Tab-separated table of C-alpha atoms in Angstrom:
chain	number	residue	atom	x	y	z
Q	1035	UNK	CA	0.000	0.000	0.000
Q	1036	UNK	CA	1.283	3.273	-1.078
Q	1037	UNK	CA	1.276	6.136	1.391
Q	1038	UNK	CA	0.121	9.418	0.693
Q	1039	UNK	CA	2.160	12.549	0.726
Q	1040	UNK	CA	1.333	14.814	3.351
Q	1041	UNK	CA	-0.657	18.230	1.097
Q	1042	UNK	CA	-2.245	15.173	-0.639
Q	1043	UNK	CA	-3.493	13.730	3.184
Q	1044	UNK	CA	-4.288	17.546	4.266
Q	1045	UNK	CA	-5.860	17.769	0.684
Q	1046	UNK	CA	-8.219	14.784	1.406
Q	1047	UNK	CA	-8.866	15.748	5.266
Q	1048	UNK	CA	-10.010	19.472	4.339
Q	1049	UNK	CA	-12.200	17.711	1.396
Q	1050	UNK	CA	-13.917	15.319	3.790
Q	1051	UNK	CA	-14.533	18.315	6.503
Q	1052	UNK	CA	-15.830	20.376	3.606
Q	1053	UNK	CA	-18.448	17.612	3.074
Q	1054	UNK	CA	-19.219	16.747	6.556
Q	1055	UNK	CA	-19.946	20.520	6.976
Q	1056	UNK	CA	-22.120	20.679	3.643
Q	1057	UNK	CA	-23.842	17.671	4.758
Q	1058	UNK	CA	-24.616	19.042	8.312
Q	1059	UNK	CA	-25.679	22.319	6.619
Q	1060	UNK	CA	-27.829	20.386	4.305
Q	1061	UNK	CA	-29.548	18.780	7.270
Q	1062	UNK	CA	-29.918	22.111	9.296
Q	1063	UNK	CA	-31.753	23.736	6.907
Q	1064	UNK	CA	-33.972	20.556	6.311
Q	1065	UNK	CA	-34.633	19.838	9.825
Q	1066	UNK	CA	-35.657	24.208	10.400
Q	1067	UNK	CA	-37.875	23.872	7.047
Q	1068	UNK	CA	-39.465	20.281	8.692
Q	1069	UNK	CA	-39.827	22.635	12.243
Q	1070	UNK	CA	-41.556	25.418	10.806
Q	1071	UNK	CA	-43.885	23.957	8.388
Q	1072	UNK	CA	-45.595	22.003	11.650
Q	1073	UNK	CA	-45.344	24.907	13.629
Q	1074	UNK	CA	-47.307	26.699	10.561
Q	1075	UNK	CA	-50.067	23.627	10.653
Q	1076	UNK	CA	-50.952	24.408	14.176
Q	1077	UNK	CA	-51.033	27.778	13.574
Q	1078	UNK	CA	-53.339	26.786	10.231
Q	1079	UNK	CA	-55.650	24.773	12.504
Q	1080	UNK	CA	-56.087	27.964	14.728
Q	1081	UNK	CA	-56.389	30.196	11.565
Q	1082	UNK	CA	-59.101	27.681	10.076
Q	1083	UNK	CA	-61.134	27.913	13.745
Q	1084	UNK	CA	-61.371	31.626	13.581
Q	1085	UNK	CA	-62.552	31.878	10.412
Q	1086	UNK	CA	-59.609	31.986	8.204
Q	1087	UNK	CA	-59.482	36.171	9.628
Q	1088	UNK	CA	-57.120	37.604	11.731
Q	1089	UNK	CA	-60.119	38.820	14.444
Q	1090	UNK	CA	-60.993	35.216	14.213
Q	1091	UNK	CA	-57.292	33.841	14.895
Q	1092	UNK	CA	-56.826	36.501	17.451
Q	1093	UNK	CA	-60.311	35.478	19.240
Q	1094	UNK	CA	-59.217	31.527	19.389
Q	1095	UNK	CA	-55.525	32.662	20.979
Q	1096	UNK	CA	-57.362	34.485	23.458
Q	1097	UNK	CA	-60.171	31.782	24.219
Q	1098	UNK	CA	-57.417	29.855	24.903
Q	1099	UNK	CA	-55.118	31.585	26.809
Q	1100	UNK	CA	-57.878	32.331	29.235
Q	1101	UNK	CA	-59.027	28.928	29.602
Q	1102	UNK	CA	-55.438	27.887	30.203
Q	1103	UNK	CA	-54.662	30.644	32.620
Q	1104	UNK	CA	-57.926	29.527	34.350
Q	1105	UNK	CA	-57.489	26.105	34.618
Q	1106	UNK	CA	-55.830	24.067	38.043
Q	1107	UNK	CA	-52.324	22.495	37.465
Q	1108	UNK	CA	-52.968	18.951	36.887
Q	1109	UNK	CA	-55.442	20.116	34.067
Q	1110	UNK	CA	-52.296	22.058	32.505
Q	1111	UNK	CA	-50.337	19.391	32.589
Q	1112	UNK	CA	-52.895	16.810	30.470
Q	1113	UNK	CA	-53.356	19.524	27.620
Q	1114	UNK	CA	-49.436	20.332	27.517
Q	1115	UNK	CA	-49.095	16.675	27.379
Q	1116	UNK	CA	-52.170	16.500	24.381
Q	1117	UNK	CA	-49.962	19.713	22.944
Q	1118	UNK	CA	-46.650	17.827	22.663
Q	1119	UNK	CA	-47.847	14.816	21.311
Q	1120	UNK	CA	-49.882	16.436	18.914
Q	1121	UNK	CA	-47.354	18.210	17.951
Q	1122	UNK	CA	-44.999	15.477	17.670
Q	1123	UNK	CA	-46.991	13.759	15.289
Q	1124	UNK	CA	-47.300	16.485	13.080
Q	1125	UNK	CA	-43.802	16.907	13.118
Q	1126	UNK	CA	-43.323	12.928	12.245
Q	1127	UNK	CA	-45.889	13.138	10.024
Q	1128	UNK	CA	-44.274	15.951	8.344
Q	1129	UNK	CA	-40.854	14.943	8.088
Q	1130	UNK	CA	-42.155	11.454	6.809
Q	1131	UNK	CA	-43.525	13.549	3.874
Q	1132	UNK	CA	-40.285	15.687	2.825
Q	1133	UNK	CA	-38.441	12.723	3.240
Q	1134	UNK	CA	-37.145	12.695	-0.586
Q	1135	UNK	CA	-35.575	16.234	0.202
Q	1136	UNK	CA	-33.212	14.544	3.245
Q	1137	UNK	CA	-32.449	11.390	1.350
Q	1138	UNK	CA	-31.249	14.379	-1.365
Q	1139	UNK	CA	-29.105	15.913	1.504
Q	1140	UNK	CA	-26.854	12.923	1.413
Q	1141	UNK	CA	-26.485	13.571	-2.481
Q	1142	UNK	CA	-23.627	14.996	-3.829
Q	1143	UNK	CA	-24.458	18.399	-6.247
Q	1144	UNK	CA	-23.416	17.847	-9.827
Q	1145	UNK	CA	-23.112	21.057	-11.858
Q	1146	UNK	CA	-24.548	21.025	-15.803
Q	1147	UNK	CA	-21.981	18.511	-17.554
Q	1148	UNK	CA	-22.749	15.800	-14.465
Q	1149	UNK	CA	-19.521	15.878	-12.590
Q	1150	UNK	CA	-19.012	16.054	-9.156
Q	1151	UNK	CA	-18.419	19.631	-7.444
């Protein structure tokens, strides 16, 4: 086995860092769009109960937060627990969905003529 000169080792280890940061990027930026789309469905189901207005979204929030601010500690605790796993599943059920855009993460960009950047 031949050994590799030492720019051509430093050569290789700043290409694989390069990737593993492109990668990471990659999966950043999928993971925050996955977060925020099932943020926006809650906020859509919230939207869709007041009437698809901002009065109406506005009036829901507030229902809410009163009831909440209302209600005893042990009935706080059940409807964060109902929150989280709602939104958990929404979140799974997303990223289940865009799962063709993180399989492409793991994809290496070509440019026009199909070579490797």
């Amino acid at each position: 086995m031949m050994a590799l000169s030492r720019p051509q080792q430093r050569a290789d280890f700043v290409q694989r860092g390069q990737d593993a940061l492109f990668v990471a990027l990659r999966l950043a930026g999928w993971g925050a769009t996955t977060l925020l789309a099932a943020i926006g469905a809650g906020l859509l189901v919230f939207l869709a109960l007041g009437g698809f207005t901002f009065a109406g979204l506005m009036l829901q929030l507030g229902n809410l937060a009163s009831r909440f601010s209302a209600a005893g500690a042990a009935r706080r605790g059940e409807f964060e627990a109902i929150v989280l796993a709602i939104f958990v599943i929404v979140l799974a059920l997303t990223a289940f969905f865009r799962r063709a855009s993180l399989r492409a993460a793991f994809i290496p960009i070509t440019d026009l003529t199909g070579e490797d950047q």
